[in-house]
Amino acid sequence: MSEGPAPAPFHLFTPVEEQVEPNSQAQAEETRQAEIKLPTFRVPDEVVNRALTCGGNGQHSMEHIVAFFQKNPTGSAAASFMEKEFGEGGKG
């Protein structure tokens, strides 16, 4: 009987050696991203108040803004709402 090359072993999971390199690369990238500091700035209260009281581009925008902020939203929810309410162009 002629024997050919031995079949390649079947592995259910990726060998540890192959997992370590991508993980270390991902960790290095996360560390690099964490080290990048974006400048932070504060928008003056007068600017925020003016934006909230003048409304966006759509009809009844001031009413939408008042109703939304009466619910005491979180910072990210408020930012998302304002982005949608003001849109682009005009006052946005």
mmCIF file of N, CA and C in Angstrom:
data_model
loop_
_atom_site.group_PDB
_atom_site.id
_atom_site.type_symbol
_atom_site.label_atom_id
_atom_site.label_comp_id
_atom_site.label_asym_id
_atom_site.label_seq_id
_atom_site.Cartn_x
_atom_site.Cartn_y
_atom_site.Cartn_z
ATOM 1 N N MET A 1 0.806 -1.169 0.000
ATOM 2 C CA MET A 1 0.000 0.000 0.000
ATOM 3 C C MET A 1 0.863 1.251 0.000
ATOM 4 N N SER A 2 0.497 2.201 -0.811
ATOM 5 C CA SER A 2 1.249 3.445 -0.904
ATOM 6 C C SER A 2 0.682 4.462 0.081
ATOM 7 N N GLU A 3 1.584 5.013 0.855
ATOM 8 C CA GLU A 3 1.137 6.020 1.812
ATOM 9 C C GLU A 3 1.485 7.396 1.284
ATOM 10 N N GLY A 4 0.477 8.266 1.249
ATOM 11 C CA GLY A 4 0.672 9.650 0.815
ATOM 12 C C GLY A 4 1.053 10.501 2.017
ATOM 13 N N PRO A 5 1.042 11.786 1.817
ATOM 14 C CA PRO A 5 1.367 12.670 2.935
ATOM 15 C C PRO A 5 0.322 12.525 4.045
ATOM 16 N N ALA A 6 0.774 12.697 5.247
ATOM 17 C CA ALA A 6 -0.126 12.577 6.399
ATOM 18 C C ALA A 6 -1.135 13.722 6.362
ATOM 19 N N PRO A 7 -2.374 13.440 6.726
ATOM 20 C CA PRO A 7 -3.371 14.518 6.722
ATOM 21 C C PRO A 7 -3.025 15.567 7.782
ATOM 22 N N ALA A 8 -3.387 16.806 7.468
ATOM 23 C CA ALA A 8 -3.122 17.892 8.415
ATOM 24 C C ALA A 8 -3.992 17.697 9.645
ATOM 25 N N PRO A 9 -3.452 17.990 10.815
ATOM 26 C CA PRO A 9 -4.244 17.805 12.030
ATOM 27 C C PRO A 9 -5.413 18.799 12.065
ATOM 28 N N PHE A 10 -6.494 18.371 12.616
ATOM 29 C CA PHE A 10 -7.685 19.213 12.730
ATOM 30 C C PHE A 10 -7.681 19.865 14.116
ATOM 31 N N HIS A 11 -7.832 21.192 14.138
ATOM 32 C CA HIS A 11 -7.867 21.916 15.411
ATOM 33 C C HIS A 11 -9.214 22.607 15.524
ATOM 34 N N LEU A 12 -9.888 22.361 16.604
ATOM 35 C CA LEU A 12 -11.167 22.997 16.843
ATOM 36 C C LEU A 12 -10.982 24.469 17.201
ATOM 37 N N PHE A 13 -9.895 24.779 17.899
ATOM 38 C CA PHE A 13 -9.623 26.143 18.322
ATOM 39 C C PHE A 13 -8.301 26.611 17.741
ATOM 40 N N THR A 14 -8.175 27.926 17.588
ATOM 41 C CA THR A 14 -6.929 28.517 17.111
ATOM 42 C C THR A 14 -5.854 28.319 18.169
ATOM 43 N N PRO A 15 -4.656 27.880 17.755
ATOM 44 C CA PRO A 15 -3.576 27.706 18.727
ATOM 45 C C PRO A 15 -3.267 29.019 19.458
ATOM 46 N N VAL A 16 -2.864 28.907 20.696
ATOM 47 C CA VAL A 16 -2.574 30.065 21.534
ATOM 48 C C VAL A 16 -1.542 30.975 20.881
ATOM 49 N N GLU A 17 -0.539 30.388 20.253
ATOM 50 C CA GLU A 17 0.515 31.184 19.631
ATOM 51 C C GLU A 17 -0.055 32.128 18.574
ATOM 52 N N GLU A 18 -1.075 31.692 17.858
ATOM 53 C CA GLU A 18 -1.676 32.525 16.814
ATOM 54 C C GLU A 18 -2.604 33.583 17.404
ATOM 55 N N GLN A 19 -3.077 33.386 18.621
ATOM 56 C CA GLN A 19 -3.964 34.345 19.251
ATOM 57 C C GLN A 19 -3.202 35.486 19.929
ATOM 58 N N VAL A 20 -2.004 35.203 20.402
ATOM 59 C CA VAL A 20 -1.252 36.174 21.183
ATOM 60 C C VAL A 20 -0.892 37.403 20.365
ATOM 61 N N GLU A 21 -0.389 37.240 19.161
ATOM 62 C CA GLU A 21 0.068 38.374 18.352
ATOM 63 C C GLU A 21 -1.070 39.340 18.030
ATOM 64 N N PRO A 22 -2.212 38.891 17.506
ATOM 65 C CA PRO A 22 -3.283 39.853 17.239
ATOM 66 C C PRO A 22 -3.770 40.554 18.510
ATOM 67 N N ASN A 23 -3.821 39.830 19.631
ATOM 68 C CA ASN A 23 -4.257 40.446 20.874
ATOM 69 C C ASN A 23 -3.293 41.518 21.337
ATOM 70 N N SER A 24 -1.987 41.251 21.228
ATOM 71 C CA SER A 24 -1.013 42.248 21.665
ATOM 72 C C SER A 24 -1.044 43.465 20.749
ATOM 73 N N GLN A 25 -1.288 43.247 19.463
ATOM 74 C CA GLN A 25 -1.408 44.371 18.536
ATOM 75 C C GLN A 25 -2.636 45.212 18.872
ATOM 76 N N ALA A 26 -3.754 44.563 19.189
ATOM 77 C CA ALA A 26 -4.979 45.276 19.540
ATOM 78 C C ALA A 26 -4.777 46.074 20.827
ATOM 79 N N GLN A 27 -4.097 45.491 21.795
ATOM 80 C CA GLN A 27 -3.845 46.195 23.051
ATOM 81 C C GLN A 27 -2.940 47.398 22.826
ATOM 82 N N ALA A 28 -1.952 47.251 21.970
ATOM 83 C CA ALA A 28 -1.050 48.368 21.672
ATOM 84 C C ALA A 28 -1.820 49.507 21.004
ATOM 85 N N GLU A 29 -2.730 49.175 20.109
ATOM 86 C CA GLU A 29 -3.542 50.189 19.433
ATOM 87 C C GLU A 29 -4.472 50.891 20.427
ATOM 88 N N GLU A 30 -5.071 50.134 21.337
ATOM 89 C CA GLU A 30 -5.940 50.732 22.355
ATOM 90 C C GLU A 30 -5.145 51.686 23.241
ATOM 91 N N THR A 31 -3.934 51.287 23.606
ATOM 92 C CA THR A 31 -3.082 52.139 24.432
ATOM 93 C C THR A 31 -2.728 53.410 23.683
ATOM 94 N N ARG A 32 -2.401 53.277 22.395
ATOM 95 C CA ARG A 32 -2.049 54.444 21.589
ATOM 96 C C ARG A 32 -3.236 55.391 21.479
ATOM 97 N N GLN A 33 -4.438 54.849 21.262
ATOM 98 C CA GLN A 33 -5.635 55.673 21.165
ATOM 99 C C GLN A 33 -5.915 56.393 22.485
ATOM 100 N N ALA A 34 -5.681 55.705 23.596
ATOM 101 C CA ALA A 34 -5.917 56.316 24.908
ATOM 102 C C ALA A 34 -4.947 57.457 25.171
ATOM 103 N N GLU A 35 -3.748 57.370 24.592
ATOM 104 C CA GLU A 35 -2.743 58.405 24.804
ATOM 105 C C GLU A 35 -3.017 59.662 23.996
ATOM 106 N N ILE A 36 -3.819 59.532 22.938
ATOM 107 C CA ILE A 36 -4.145 60.690 22.114
ATOM 108 C C ILE A 36 -5.189 61.509 22.863
ATOM 109 N N LYS A 37 -4.833 62.699 23.213
ATOM 110 C CA LYS A 37 -5.738 63.572 23.957
ATOM 111 C C LYS A 37 -6.323 64.602 22.999
ATOM 112 N N LEU A 38 -7.642 64.605 22.905
ATOM 113 C CA LEU A 38 -8.298 65.617 22.106
ATOM 114 C C LEU A 38 -8.479 66.861 22.968
ATOM 115 N N PRO A 39 -8.365 68.019 22.359
ATOM 116 C CA PRO A 39 -8.548 69.227 23.157
ATOM 117 C C PRO A 39 -9.984 69.308 23.658
ATOM 118 N N THR A 40 -10.127 69.724 24.881
ATOM 119 C CA THR A 40 -11.461 69.899 25.430
ATOM 120 C C THR A 40 -11.735 71.388 25.543
ATOM 121 N N PHE A 41 -12.951 71.741 25.337
ATOM 122 C CA PHE A 41 -13.331 73.136 25.456
ATOM 123 C C PHE A 41 -14.739 73.204 26.015
ATOM 124 N N ARG A 42 -15.047 74.327 26.562
ATOM 125 C CA ARG A 42 -16.360 74.530 27.147
ATOM 126 C C ARG A 42 -17.065 75.615 26.359
ATOM 127 N N VAL A 43 -18.280 75.322 25.959
ATOM 128 C CA VAL A 43 -19.085 76.311 25.265
ATOM 129 C C VAL A 43 -19.679 77.232 26.330
ATOM 130 N N PRO A 44 -19.526 78.526 26.165
ATOM 131 C CA PRO A 44 -20.062 79.449 27.168
ATOM 132 C C PRO A 44 -21.582 79.284 27.341
ATOM 133 N N ASP A 45 -22.045 79.467 28.565
ATOM 134 C CA ASP A 45 -23.475 79.316 28.855
ATOM 135 C C ASP A 45 -24.341 80.232 27.993
ATOM 136 N N GLU A 46 -23.841 81.422 27.686
ATOM 137 C CA GLU A 46 -24.623 82.354 26.865
ATOM 138 C C GLU A 46 -24.893 81.766 25.478
ATOM 139 N N VAL A 47 -23.908 81.085 24.928
ATOM 140 C CA VAL A 47 -24.066 80.473 23.599
ATOM 141 C C VAL A 47 -25.073 79.331 23.669
ATOM 142 N N VAL A 48 -24.971 78.509 24.692
ATOM 143 C CA VAL A 48 -25.905 77.394 24.868
ATOM 144 C C VAL A 48 -27.322 77.931 25.047
ATOM 145 N N ASN A 49 -27.477 78.924 25.909
ATOM 146 C CA ASN A 49 -28.805 79.489 26.151
ATOM 147 C C ASN A 49 -29.402 80.083 24.884
ATOM 148 N N ARG A 50 -28.589 80.751 24.105
ATOM 149 C CA ARG A 50 -29.078 81.345 22.846
ATOM 150 C C ARG A 50 -29.516 80.242 21.881
ATOM 151 N N ALA A 51 -28.758 79.187 21.777
ATOM 152 C CA ALA A 51 -29.125 78.081 20.883
ATOM 153 C C ALA A 51 -30.432 77.442 21.327
ATOM 154 N N LEU A 52 -30.597 77.283 22.633
ATOM 155 C CA LEU A 52 -31.812 76.642 23.134
ATOM 156 C C LEU A 52 -33.043 77.521 22.978
ATOM 157 N N THR A 53 -32.862 78.826 23.071
ATOM 158 C CA THR A 53 -34.022 79.716 23.008
ATOM 159 C C THR A 53 -34.381 80.171 21.607
ATOM 160 N N CYS A 54 -33.507 79.986 20.634
ATOM 161 C CA CYS A 54 -33.850 80.427 19.277
ATOM 162 C C CYS A 54 -34.424 79.286 18.446
ATOM 163 N N GLY A 55 -34.256 78.046 18.879
ATOM 164 C CA GLY A 55 -34.827 76.912 18.154
ATOM 165 C C GLY A 55 -34.029 76.553 16.917
ATOM 166 N N GLY A 56 -34.417 75.441 16.318
ATOM 167 C CA GLY A 56 -33.734 74.952 15.124
ATOM 168 C C GLY A 56 -34.417 75.423 13.857
ATOM 169 N N ASN A 57 -34.216 74.681 12.785
ATOM 170 C CA ASN A 57 -34.739 75.070 11.485
ATOM 171 C C ASN A 57 -36.203 74.670 11.261
ATOM 172 N N GLY A 58 -36.667 73.652 11.980
ATOM 173 C CA GLY A 58 -38.005 73.123 11.711
ATOM 174 C C GLY A 58 -39.112 73.869 12.427
ATOM 175 N N GLN A 59 -40.337 73.570 11.995
ATOM 176 C CA GLN A 59 -41.513 74.145 12.646
ATOM 177 C C GLN A 59 -41.612 73.636 14.068
ATOM 178 N N HIS A 60 -42.020 74.494 14.969
ATOM 179 C CA HIS A 60 -42.226 74.160 16.379
ATOM 180 C C HIS A 60 -40.948 73.640 17.048
ATOM 181 N N SER A 61 -39.820 74.067 16.555
ATOM 182 C CA SER A 61 -38.548 73.599 17.096
ATOM 183 C C SER A 61 -38.370 74.001 18.558
ATOM 184 N N MET A 62 -38.731 75.227 18.891
ATOM 185 C CA MET A 62 -38.577 75.668 20.280
ATOM 186 C C MET A 62 -39.416 74.812 21.219
ATOM 187 N N GLU A 63 -40.619 74.465 20.792
ATOM 188 C CA GLU A 63 -41.478 73.621 21.621
ATOM 189 C C GLU A 63 -40.870 72.228 21.797
ATOM 190 N N HIS A 64 -40.280 71.685 20.725
ATOM 191 C CA HIS A 64 -39.628 70.370 20.809
ATOM 192 C C HIS A 64 -38.483 70.407 21.820
ATOM 193 N N ILE A 65 -37.691 71.476 21.751
ATOM 194 C CA ILE A 65 -36.535 71.601 22.632
ATOM 195 C C ILE A 65 -36.987 71.715 24.090
ATOM 196 N N VAL A 66 -37.983 72.567 24.340
ATOM 197 C CA VAL A 66 -38.481 72.736 25.712
ATOM 198 C C VAL A 66 -39.012 71.418 26.256
ATOM 199 N N ALA A 67 -39.831 70.731 25.457
ATOM 200 C CA ALA A 67 -40.407 69.455 25.908
ATOM 201 C C ALA A 67 -39.316 68.433 26.193
ATOM 202 N N PHE A 68 -38.301 68.389 25.345
ATOM 203 C CA PHE A 68 -37.221 67.429 25.534
ATOM 204 C C PHE A 68 -36.459 67.705 26.827
ATOM 205 N N PHE A 69 -36.090 68.962 27.052
ATOM 206 C CA PHE A 69 -35.275 69.284 28.220
ATOM 207 C C PHE A 69 -36.067 69.259 29.523
ATOM 208 N N GLN A 70 -37.375 69.259 29.464
ATOM 209 C CA GLN A 70 -38.170 69.086 30.677
ATOM 210 C C GLN A 70 -38.045 67.663 31.222
ATOM 211 N N LYS A 71 -37.579 66.753 30.395
ATOM 212 C CA LYS A 71 -37.386 65.351 30.803
ATOM 213 C C LYS A 71 -36.036 65.127 31.478
ATOM 214 N N ASN A 72 -35.217 66.175 31.624
ATOM 215 C CA ASN A 72 -33.879 66.074 32.224
ATOM 216 C C ASN A 72 -33.028 64.982 31.571
ATOM 217 N N PRO A 73 -32.733 65.114 30.273
ATOM 218 C CA PRO A 73 -31.955 64.083 29.576
ATOM 219 C C PRO A 73 -30.493 64.073 30.011
ATOM 220 N N THR A 74 -29.817 62.967 29.700
ATOM 221 C CA THR A 74 -28.377 62.873 29.950
ATOM 222 C C THR A 74 -27.637 63.689 28.901
ATOM 223 N N GLY A 75 -26.354 63.912 29.113
ATOM 224 C CA GLY A 75 -25.552 64.708 28.181
ATOM 225 C C GLY A 75 -25.520 64.151 26.777
ATOM 226 N N SER A 76 -25.307 62.830 26.646
ATOM 227 C CA SER A 76 -25.220 62.247 25.301
ATOM 228 C C SER A 76 -26.576 62.247 24.609
ATOM 229 N N ALA A 77 -27.660 62.017 25.361
ATOM 230 C CA ALA A 77 -28.996 62.050 24.760
ATOM 231 C C ALA A 77 -29.335 63.467 24.310
ATOM 232 N N ALA A 78 -28.953 64.458 25.114
ATOM 233 C CA ALA A 78 -29.210 65.849 24.765
ATOM 234 C C ALA A 78 -28.423 66.247 23.515
ATOM 235 N N ALA A 79 -27.184 65.829 23.451
ATOM 236 C CA ALA A 79 -26.353 66.159 22.287
ATOM 237 C C ALA A 79 -26.929 65.540 21.023
ATOM 238 N N SER A 80 -27.357 64.298 21.113
ATOM 239 C CA SER A 80 -27.944 63.617 19.960
ATOM 240 C C SER A 80 -29.233 64.302 19.521
ATOM 241 N N PHE A 81 -30.070 64.656 20.492
ATOM 242 C CA PHE A 81 -31.324 65.336 20.177
ATOM 243 C C PHE A 81 -31.061 66.671 19.483
ATOM 244 N N MET A 82 -30.136 67.455 20.047
ATOM 245 C CA MET A 82 -29.852 68.770 19.473
ATOM 246 C C MET A 82 -29.276 68.656 18.064
ATOM 247 N N GLU A 83 -28.462 67.656 17.846
ATOM 248 C CA GLU A 83 -27.895 67.449 16.508
ATOM 249 C C GLU A 83 -29.007 67.196 15.502
ATOM 250 N N LYS A 84 -29.973 66.362 15.890
ATOM 251 C CA LYS A 84 -31.098 66.077 14.986
ATOM 252 C C LYS A 84 -32.014 67.289 14.838
ATOM 253 N N GLU A 85 -32.259 67.981 15.930
ATOM 254 C CA GLU A 85 -33.192 69.118 15.914
ATOM 255 C C GLU A 85 -32.668 70.268 15.066
ATOM 256 N N PHE A 86 -31.374 70.560 15.180
ATOM 257 C CA PHE A 86 -30.820 71.680 14.433
ATOM 258 C C PHE A 86 -30.421 71.285 13.020
ATOM 259 N N GLY A 87 -30.048 70.050 12.803
ATOM 260 C CA GLY A 87 -29.694 69.594 11.468
ATOM 261 C C GLY A 87 -28.521 70.362 10.882
ATOM 262 N N GLU A 88 -28.514 70.488 9.566
ATOM 263 C CA GLU A 88 -27.444 71.192 8.867
ATOM 264 C C GLU A 88 -28.042 72.356 8.094
ATOM 265 N N GLY A 89 -27.246 73.384 7.887
ATOM 266 C CA GLY A 89 -27.711 74.553 7.159
ATOM 267 C C GLY A 89 -28.562 75.436 8.063
ATOM 268 N N GLY A 90 -28.782 76.652 7.660
ATOM 269 C CA GLY A 90 -29.578 77.575 8.468
ATOM 270 C C GLY A 90 -28.973 77.735 9.837
ATOM 271 N N LYS A 91 -29.750 77.448 10.856
ATOM 272 C CA LYS A 91 -29.268 77.563 12.234
ATOM 273 C C LYS A 91 -28.378 76.398 12.624
ATOM 274 N N GLY A 92 -28.452 75.290 11.905
ATOM 275 C CA GLY A 92 -27.670 74.112 12.265
ATOM 276 C C GLY A 92 -26.244 74.267 11.884
#
